[in-house]
Coordinates of C-alpha atoms and ligand atoms in Angstrom, one line a residue:
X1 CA 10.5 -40.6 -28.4
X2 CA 7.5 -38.4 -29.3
X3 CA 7.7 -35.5 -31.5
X4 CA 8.0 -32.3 -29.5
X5 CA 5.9 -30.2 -32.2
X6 CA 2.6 -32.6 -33.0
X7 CA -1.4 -33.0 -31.8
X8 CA -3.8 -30.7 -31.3
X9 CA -4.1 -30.2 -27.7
X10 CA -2.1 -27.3 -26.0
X11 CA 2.0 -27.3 -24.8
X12 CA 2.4 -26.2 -21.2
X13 CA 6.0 -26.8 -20.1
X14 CA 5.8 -26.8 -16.0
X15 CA 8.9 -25.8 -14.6
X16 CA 9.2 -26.8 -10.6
X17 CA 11.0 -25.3 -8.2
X18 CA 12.7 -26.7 -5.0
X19 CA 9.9 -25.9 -2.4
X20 CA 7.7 -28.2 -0.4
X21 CA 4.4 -27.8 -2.5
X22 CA 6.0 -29.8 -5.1
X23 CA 3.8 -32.9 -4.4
X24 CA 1.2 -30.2 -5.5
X25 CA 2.9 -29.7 -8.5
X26 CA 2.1 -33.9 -9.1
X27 CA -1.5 -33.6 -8.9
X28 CA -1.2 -31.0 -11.4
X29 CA 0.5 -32.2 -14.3
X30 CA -1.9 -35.2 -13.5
X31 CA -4.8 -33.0 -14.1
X32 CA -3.2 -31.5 -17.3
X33 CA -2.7 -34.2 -18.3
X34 CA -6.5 -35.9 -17.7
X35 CA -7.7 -32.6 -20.2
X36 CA -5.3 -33.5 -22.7
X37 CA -2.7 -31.1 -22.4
X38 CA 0.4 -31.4 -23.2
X39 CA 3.0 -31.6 -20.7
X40 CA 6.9 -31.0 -20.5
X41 CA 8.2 -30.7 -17.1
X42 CA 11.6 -28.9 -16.1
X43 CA 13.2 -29.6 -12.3
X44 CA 15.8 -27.2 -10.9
X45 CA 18.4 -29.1 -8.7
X46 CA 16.7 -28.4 -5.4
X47 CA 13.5 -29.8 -6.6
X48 CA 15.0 -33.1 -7.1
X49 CA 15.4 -33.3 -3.5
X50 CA 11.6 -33.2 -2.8
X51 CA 10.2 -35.4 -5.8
X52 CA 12.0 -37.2 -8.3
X53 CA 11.6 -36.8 -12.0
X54 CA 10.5 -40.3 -12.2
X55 CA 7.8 -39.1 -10.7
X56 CA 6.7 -36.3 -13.0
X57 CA 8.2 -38.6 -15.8
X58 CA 5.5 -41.0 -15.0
X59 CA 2.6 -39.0 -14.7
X60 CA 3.6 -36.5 -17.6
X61 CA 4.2 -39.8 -19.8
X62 CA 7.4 -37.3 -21.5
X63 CA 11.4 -37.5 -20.0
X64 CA 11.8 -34.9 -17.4
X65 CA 14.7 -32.1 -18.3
X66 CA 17.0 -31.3 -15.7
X67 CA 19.7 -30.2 -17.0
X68 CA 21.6 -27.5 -19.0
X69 CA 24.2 -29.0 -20.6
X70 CA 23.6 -32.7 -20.5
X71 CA 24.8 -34.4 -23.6
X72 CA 21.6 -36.5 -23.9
X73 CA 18.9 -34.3 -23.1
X74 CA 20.5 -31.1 -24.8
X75 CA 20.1 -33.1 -27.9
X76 CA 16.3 -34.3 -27.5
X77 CA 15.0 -31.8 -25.3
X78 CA 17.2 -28.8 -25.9
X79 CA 16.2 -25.7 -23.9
X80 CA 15.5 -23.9 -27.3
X81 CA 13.5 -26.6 -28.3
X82 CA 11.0 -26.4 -24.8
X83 CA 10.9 -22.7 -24.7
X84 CA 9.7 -22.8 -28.3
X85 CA 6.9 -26.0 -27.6
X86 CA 5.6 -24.3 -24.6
X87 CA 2.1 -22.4 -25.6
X88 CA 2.3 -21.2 -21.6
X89 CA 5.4 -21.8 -19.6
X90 CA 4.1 -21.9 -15.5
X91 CA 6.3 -22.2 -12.6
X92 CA 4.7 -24.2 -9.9
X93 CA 5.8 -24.0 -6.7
X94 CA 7.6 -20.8 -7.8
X95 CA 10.4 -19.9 -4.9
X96 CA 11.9 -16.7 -4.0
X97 CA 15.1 -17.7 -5.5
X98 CA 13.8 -18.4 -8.9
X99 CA 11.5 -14.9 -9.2
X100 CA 14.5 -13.3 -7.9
X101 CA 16.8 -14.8 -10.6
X102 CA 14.3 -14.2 -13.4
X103 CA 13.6 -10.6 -12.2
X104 CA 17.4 -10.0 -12.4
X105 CA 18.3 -11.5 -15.8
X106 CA 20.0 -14.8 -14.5
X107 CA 19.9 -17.6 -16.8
X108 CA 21.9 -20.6 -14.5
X109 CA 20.7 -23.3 -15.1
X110 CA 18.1 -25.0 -17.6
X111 CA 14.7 -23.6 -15.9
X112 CA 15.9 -19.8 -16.2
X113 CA 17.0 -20.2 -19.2
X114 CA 13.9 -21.5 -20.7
X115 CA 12.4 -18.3 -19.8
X116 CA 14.8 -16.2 -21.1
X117 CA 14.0 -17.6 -24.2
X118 CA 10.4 -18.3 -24.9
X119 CA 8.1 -16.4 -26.2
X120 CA 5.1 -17.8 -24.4
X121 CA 3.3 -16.4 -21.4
X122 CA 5.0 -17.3 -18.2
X123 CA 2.5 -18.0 -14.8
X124 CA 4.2 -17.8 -11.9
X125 CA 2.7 -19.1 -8.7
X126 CA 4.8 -18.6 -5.6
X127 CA 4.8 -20.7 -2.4
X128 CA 6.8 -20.5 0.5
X129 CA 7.1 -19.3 4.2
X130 CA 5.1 -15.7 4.8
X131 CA 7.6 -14.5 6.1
X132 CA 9.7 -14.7 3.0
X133 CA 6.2 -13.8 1.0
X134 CA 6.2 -10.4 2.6
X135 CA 10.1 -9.6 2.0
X136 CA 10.3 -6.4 -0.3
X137 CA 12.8 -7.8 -2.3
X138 CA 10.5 -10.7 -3.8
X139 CA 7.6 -8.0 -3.7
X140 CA 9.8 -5.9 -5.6
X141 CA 11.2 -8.4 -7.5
X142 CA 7.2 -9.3 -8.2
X143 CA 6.3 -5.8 -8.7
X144 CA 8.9 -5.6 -11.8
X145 CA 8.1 -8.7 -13.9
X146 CA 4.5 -8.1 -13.9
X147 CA 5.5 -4.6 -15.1
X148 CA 7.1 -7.1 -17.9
X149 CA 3.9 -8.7 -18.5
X150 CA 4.9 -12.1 -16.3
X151 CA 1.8 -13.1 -15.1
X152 CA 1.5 -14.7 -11.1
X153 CA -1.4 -16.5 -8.5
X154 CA -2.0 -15.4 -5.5
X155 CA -0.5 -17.3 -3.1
X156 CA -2.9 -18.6 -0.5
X157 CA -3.6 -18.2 3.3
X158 CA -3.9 -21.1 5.4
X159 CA -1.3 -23.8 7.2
X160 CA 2.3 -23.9 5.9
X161 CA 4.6 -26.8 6.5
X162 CA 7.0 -24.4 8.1
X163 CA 4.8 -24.6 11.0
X164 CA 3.5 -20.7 10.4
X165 CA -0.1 -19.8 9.1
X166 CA -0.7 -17.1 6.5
X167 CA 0.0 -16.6 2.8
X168 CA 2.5 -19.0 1.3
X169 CA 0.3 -21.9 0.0
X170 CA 0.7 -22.8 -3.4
X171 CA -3.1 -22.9 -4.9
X172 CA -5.0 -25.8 -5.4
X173 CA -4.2 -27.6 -8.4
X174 CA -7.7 -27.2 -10.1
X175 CA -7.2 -23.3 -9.6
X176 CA -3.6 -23.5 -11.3
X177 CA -5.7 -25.3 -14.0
X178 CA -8.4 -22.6 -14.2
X179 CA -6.0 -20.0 -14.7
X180 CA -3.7 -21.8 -17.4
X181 CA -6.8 -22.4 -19.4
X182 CA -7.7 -18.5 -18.6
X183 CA -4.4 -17.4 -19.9
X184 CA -4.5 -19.5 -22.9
X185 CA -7.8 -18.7 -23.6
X186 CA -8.5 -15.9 -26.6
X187 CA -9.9 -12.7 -25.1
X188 CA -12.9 -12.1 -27.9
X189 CA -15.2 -10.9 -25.0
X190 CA -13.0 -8.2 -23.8
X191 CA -15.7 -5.1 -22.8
X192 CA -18.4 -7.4 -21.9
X193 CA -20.3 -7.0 -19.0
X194 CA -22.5 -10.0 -19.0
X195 CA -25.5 -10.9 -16.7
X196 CA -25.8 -14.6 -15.7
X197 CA -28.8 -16.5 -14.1
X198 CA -28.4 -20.1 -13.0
X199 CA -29.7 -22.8 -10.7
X200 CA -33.3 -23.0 -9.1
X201 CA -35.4 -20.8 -7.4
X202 CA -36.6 -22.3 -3.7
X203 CA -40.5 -21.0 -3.1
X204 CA -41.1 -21.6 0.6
X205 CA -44.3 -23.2 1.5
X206 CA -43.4 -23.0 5.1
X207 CA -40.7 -22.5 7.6
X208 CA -39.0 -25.9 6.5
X209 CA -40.4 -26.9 3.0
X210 CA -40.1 -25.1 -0.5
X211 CA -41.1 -25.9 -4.0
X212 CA -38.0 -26.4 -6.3
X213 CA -36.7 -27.7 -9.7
X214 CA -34.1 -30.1 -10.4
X215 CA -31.9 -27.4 -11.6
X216 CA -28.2 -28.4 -10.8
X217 CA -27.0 -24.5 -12.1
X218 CA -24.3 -26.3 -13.9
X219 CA -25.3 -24.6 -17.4
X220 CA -25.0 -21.2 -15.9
X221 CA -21.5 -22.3 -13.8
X222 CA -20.1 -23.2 -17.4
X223 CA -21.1 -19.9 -19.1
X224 CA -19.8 -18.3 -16.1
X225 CA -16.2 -19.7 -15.9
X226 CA -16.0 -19.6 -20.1
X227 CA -16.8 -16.0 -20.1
X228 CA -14.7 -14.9 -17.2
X229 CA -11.7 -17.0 -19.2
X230 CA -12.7 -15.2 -22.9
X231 CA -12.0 -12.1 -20.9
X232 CA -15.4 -10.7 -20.1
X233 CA -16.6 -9.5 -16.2
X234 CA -19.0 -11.5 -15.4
X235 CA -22.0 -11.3 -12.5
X236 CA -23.2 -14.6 -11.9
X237 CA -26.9 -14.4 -9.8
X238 CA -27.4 -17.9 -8.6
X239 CA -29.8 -20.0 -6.7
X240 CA -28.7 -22.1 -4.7
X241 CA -26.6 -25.0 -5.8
X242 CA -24.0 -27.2 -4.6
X243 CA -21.4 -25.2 -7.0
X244 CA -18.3 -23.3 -5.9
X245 CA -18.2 -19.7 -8.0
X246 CA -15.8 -19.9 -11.0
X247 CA -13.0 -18.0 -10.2
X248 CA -12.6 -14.1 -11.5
X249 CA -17.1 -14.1 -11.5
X250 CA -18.7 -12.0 -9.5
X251 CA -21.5 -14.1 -7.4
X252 CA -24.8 -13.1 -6.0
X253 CA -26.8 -15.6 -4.4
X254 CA -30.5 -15.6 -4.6
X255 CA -33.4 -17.8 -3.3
X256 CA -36.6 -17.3 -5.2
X257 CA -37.6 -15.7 -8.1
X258 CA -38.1 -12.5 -7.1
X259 CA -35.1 -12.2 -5.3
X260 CA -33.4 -13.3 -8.9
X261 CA -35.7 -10.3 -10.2
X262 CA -34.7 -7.8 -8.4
X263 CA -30.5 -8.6 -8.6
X264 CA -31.5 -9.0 -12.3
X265 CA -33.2 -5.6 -12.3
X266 CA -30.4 -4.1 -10.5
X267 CA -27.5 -5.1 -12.5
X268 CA -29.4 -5.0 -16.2
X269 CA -28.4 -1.3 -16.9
X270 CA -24.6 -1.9 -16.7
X271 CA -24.9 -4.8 -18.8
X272 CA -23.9 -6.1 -22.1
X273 CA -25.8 -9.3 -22.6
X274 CA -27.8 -11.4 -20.3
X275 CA -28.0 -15.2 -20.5
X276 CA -30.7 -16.5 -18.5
X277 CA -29.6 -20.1 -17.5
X278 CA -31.5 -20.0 -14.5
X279 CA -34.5 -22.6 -14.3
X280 CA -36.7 -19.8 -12.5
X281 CA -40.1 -21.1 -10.7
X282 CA -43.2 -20.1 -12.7
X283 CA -45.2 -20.4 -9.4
X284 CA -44.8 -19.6 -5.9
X285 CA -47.8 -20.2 -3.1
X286 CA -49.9 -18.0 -2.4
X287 CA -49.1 -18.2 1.2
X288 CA -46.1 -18.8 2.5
X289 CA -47.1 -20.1 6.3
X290 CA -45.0 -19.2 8.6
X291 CA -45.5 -21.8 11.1
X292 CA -44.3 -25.3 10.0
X293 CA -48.0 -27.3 8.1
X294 CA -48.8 -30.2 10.6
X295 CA -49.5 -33.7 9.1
X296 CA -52.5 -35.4 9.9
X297 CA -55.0 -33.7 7.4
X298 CA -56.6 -35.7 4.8
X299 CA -55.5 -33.7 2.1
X300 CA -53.7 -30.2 1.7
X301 CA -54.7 -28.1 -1.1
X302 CA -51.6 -25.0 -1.7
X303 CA -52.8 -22.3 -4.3
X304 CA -49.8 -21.1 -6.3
X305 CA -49.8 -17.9 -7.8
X306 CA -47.4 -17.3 -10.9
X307 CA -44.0 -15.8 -10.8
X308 CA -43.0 -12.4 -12.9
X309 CA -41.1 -13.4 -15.9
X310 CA -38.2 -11.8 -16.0
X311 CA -36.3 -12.5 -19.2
X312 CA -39.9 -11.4 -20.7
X313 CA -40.0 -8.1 -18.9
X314 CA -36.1 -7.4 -20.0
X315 CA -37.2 -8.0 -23.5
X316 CA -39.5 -5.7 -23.1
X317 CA -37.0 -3.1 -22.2
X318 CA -33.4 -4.4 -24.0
X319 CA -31.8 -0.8 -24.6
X320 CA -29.7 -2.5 -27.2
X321 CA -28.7 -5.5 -25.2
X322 CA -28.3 -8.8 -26.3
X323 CA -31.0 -11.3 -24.5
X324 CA -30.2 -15.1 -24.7
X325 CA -33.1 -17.6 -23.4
X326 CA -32.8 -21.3 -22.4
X327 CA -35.9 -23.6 -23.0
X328 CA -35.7 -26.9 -21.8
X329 CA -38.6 -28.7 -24.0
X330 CA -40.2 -32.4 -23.8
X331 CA -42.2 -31.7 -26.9
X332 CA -41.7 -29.8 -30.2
X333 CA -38.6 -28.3 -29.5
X334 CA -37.9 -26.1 -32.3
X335 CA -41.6 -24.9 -32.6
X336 CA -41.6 -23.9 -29.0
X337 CA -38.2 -22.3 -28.6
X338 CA -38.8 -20.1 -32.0
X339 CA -42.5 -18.7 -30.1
X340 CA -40.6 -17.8 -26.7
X341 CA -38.2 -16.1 -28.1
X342 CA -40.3 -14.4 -30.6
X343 CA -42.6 -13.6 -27.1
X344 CA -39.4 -12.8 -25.1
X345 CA -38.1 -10.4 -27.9
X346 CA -34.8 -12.5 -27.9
X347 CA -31.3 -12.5 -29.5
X348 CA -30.9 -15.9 -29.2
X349 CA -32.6 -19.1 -27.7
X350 CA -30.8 -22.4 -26.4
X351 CA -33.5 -25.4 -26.8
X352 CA -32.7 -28.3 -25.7
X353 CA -34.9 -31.9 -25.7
X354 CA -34.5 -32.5 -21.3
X355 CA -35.7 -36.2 -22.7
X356 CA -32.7 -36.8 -24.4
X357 CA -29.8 -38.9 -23.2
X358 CA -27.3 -36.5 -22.4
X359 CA -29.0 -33.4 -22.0
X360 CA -30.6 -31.9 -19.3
X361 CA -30.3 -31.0 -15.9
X362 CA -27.8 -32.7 -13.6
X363 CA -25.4 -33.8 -15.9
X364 CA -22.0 -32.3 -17.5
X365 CA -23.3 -32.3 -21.0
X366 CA -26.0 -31.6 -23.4
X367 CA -27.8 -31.6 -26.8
X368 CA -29.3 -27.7 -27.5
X369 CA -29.8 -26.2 -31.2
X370 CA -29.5 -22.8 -31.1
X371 CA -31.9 -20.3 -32.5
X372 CA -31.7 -16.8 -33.3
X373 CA -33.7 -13.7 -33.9
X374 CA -32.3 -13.5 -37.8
X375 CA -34.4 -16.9 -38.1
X376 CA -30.8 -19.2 -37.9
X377 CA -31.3 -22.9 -36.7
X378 CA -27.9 -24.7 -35.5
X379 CA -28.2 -27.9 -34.0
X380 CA -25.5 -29.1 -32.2
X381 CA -24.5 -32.9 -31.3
X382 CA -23.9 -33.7 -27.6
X383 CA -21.0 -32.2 -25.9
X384 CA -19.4 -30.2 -22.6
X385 CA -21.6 -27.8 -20.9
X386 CA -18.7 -25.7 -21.3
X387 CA -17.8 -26.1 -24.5
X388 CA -21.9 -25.4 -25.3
X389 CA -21.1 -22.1 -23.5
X390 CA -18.3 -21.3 -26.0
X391 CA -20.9 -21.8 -28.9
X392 CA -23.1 -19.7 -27.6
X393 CA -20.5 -17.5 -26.8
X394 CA -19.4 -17.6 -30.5
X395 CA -23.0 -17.3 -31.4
X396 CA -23.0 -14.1 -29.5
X397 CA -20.0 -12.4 -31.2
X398 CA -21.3 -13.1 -34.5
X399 CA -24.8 -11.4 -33.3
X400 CA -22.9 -8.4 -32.5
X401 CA -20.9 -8.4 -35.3
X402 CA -23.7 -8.2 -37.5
X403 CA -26.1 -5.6 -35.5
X404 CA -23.2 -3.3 -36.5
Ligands
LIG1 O1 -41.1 -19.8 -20.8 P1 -39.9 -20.6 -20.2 O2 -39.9 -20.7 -18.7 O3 -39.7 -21.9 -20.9 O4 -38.7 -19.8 -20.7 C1 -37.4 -20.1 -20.3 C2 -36.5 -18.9 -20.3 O5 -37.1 -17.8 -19.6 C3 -35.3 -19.2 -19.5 O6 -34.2 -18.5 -20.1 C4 -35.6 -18.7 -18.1 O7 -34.5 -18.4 -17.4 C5 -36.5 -17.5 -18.4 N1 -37.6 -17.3 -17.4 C6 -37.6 -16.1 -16.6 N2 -38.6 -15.9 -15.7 C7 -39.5 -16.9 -15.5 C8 -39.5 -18.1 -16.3 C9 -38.5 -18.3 -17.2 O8 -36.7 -15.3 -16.8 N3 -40.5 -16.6 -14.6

């Protein structure tokens, strides 16, 4: 057997409780485990009797613990020895039994007391019948341990397999997965208010047609959802994309460019730091006809007129905020990153080569060297949109730390 205390990836022990939504709790650990987490999972008795732990056995790729006192298991996978692997300890689906036992000291059986005794942050996510959701007791019993710093998800609204409709759902999986990566996450941007731009602009030529980029947005998603996790609030003003908002982030959606403008110009003064993701459209038509332009002609000439830059006009006007650019070159990268964000009167500028394999638009990664004001060059190899965002994130601490 594996090593309870080795690798580098994070410990989340998932303890399940006996309520329908364990099936949920499957996909889960599945998705854990997919981002290299990893997993220990716990079953009360009553669980047992929706899933087995060959299930979760399987998927986790670790022996399930079940049991206090088990001769076997007490000496592989002793409860001391899971409370103190576990970097997060979540209970997934979460029943009123098992809040109520924790709230009231009760440590029964193996799951309970597990949390008695680590020292990790404990998620709760509760799911069961609305009915039971709304009883004061469990609201009480709620009310008390996040007084004790326990941490819980909303339940959510929709179908329940009682046959009733209203809060009781556990949350998807991927939003489980948001917040355990949220919790574990350090909280260096605490205070922050940033500004985020991402996506396209549309420029409407007529009722049914509009000039547009290839902007997928999914640059400005990732700082988004890294910033809200390192503990900053974050107001995300987004073209449109196919993106869902990251959860905790603040959207505003925008069309063109001077609709970004003006939500830009409008939230700038509370503001810590901008980061203009956005691929904003440099022209727009002159006009925009409002009656749909009938095929037929020979040729069709539009006269664009350009758009206001708007990172150029905050620069202009910082107030001691920090200003972080994007350029997305196909020639001389360096040369022409270092002049716009000389122009721009920039903290920082993200460059990246939209030739290169990897980088770009669409896809989940990319290849950007970072440039800053102080005349610092840090290329970076290919990697994660988000993880990009965390170096730029980083970058942007150390900025501060400096200007100080
Ligand atoms: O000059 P260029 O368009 O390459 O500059 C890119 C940077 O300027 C990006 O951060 C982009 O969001 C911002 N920009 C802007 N307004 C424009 C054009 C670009 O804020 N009209």
């Amino acid at each position: 057997m594996e090593p309870l205390h080795s690798g580098n990836s994070q410990n989340v022990v998932l303890g399940v409780s006996g309520g329908i939504a364990c099936y949920k709790a499957v996909e889960l650990v599945r998705l854990l485990i997919r981002e290299s987490f990893r997993v220990r999972v716990i079953m009360t008795k009553e669980s047992m009797k929706f899933v087995t732990p060959l299930t979760f056995q399987t998927i986790s790729g670790q022996p399930v613990a079940t049991e206090l006192f088990s001769l076997t298991q007490e000496s592989q996978i002793g409860h001391i020895n899971i409370a103190d692997f576990a970097e997060l300890l979540l209970i997934a689906p979460a029943t009123a039994n098992v809040i109520g036992k924790i709230a009231a000291g009760i440590a029964d059986d193996l799951l309970t007391t597990v949390v008695m005794a680590t020292q990790a942050p404990v998620l709760l996510a509760p799911s069961m019948n609305v009915h039971m959701y709304q009883n004061p007791i469990l609201q009480e019993n709620i009310r008390k341990l996040k007084g004790l710093g326990y941490h819980f998800m909303e339940p959510a609204e929709g179908y329940l397999a009682c046959g009733y409709e209203g809060k009781g759902r556990l949350p998807d999986p991927a939003e489980v997965l948001e917040e355990i990566k949220s919790l574990l996450k350090k909280k260096d941007l605490l205070g922050h208010r940033l500004l985020i731009t991402a996506g396209p602009n549309r420029e409407p030529l007529d009722p049914v047609r509009y000039l547009s980029n290839r902007s997928s947005g999914k640059m400005g998603y990732a700082l988004a959802r890294m910033g809200a996790r390192r503990g900053a609030e974050v107001i995300l003003v987004s073209g449109p994309t196919a993106l869902d908002p990251p959860s905790g982030v603040r959207r505003i959606s925008v069309t063109t460019a001077a609709e970004m403008r003006d939500a830009v110009l409008k939230e700038f003064p509370r503001c810590t730091a901008v980061l203009m993701a956005a691929a904003v459209a440099d022209f727009r038509p002159v006009n925009s006809i409002s009656k749909k332009i009938k095929k037929g002609k020979k040729s069709l000439q539009l006269t664009l007129r350009p758009n206001p830059d708007i990172l150029k006009e905050l620069g202009e006007n910082k107030n001691g905020k920090i200003l972080i650019g994007f350029a997305a070159e196909t020639e001389t990268l360096v040369a022409n990153a270092r002049r716009k964000l000389r122009e721009k009167n920039l903290d920082l500028i993200v460059a990246n080569d939209v030739t290169e394999p990897g980088s770009g638009f669409d896809g989940d990664t990319n290849v950007a060297t970072l440039l800053d004001s102080k005349g610092g060059v840090d290329p970076l190899p290919l990697m994660r949109k988000e993880e990009l965002a965390d170096r730029i994130y980083d970058h942007l601490l150390k900025l501060k730390a400096n200007s100080k």
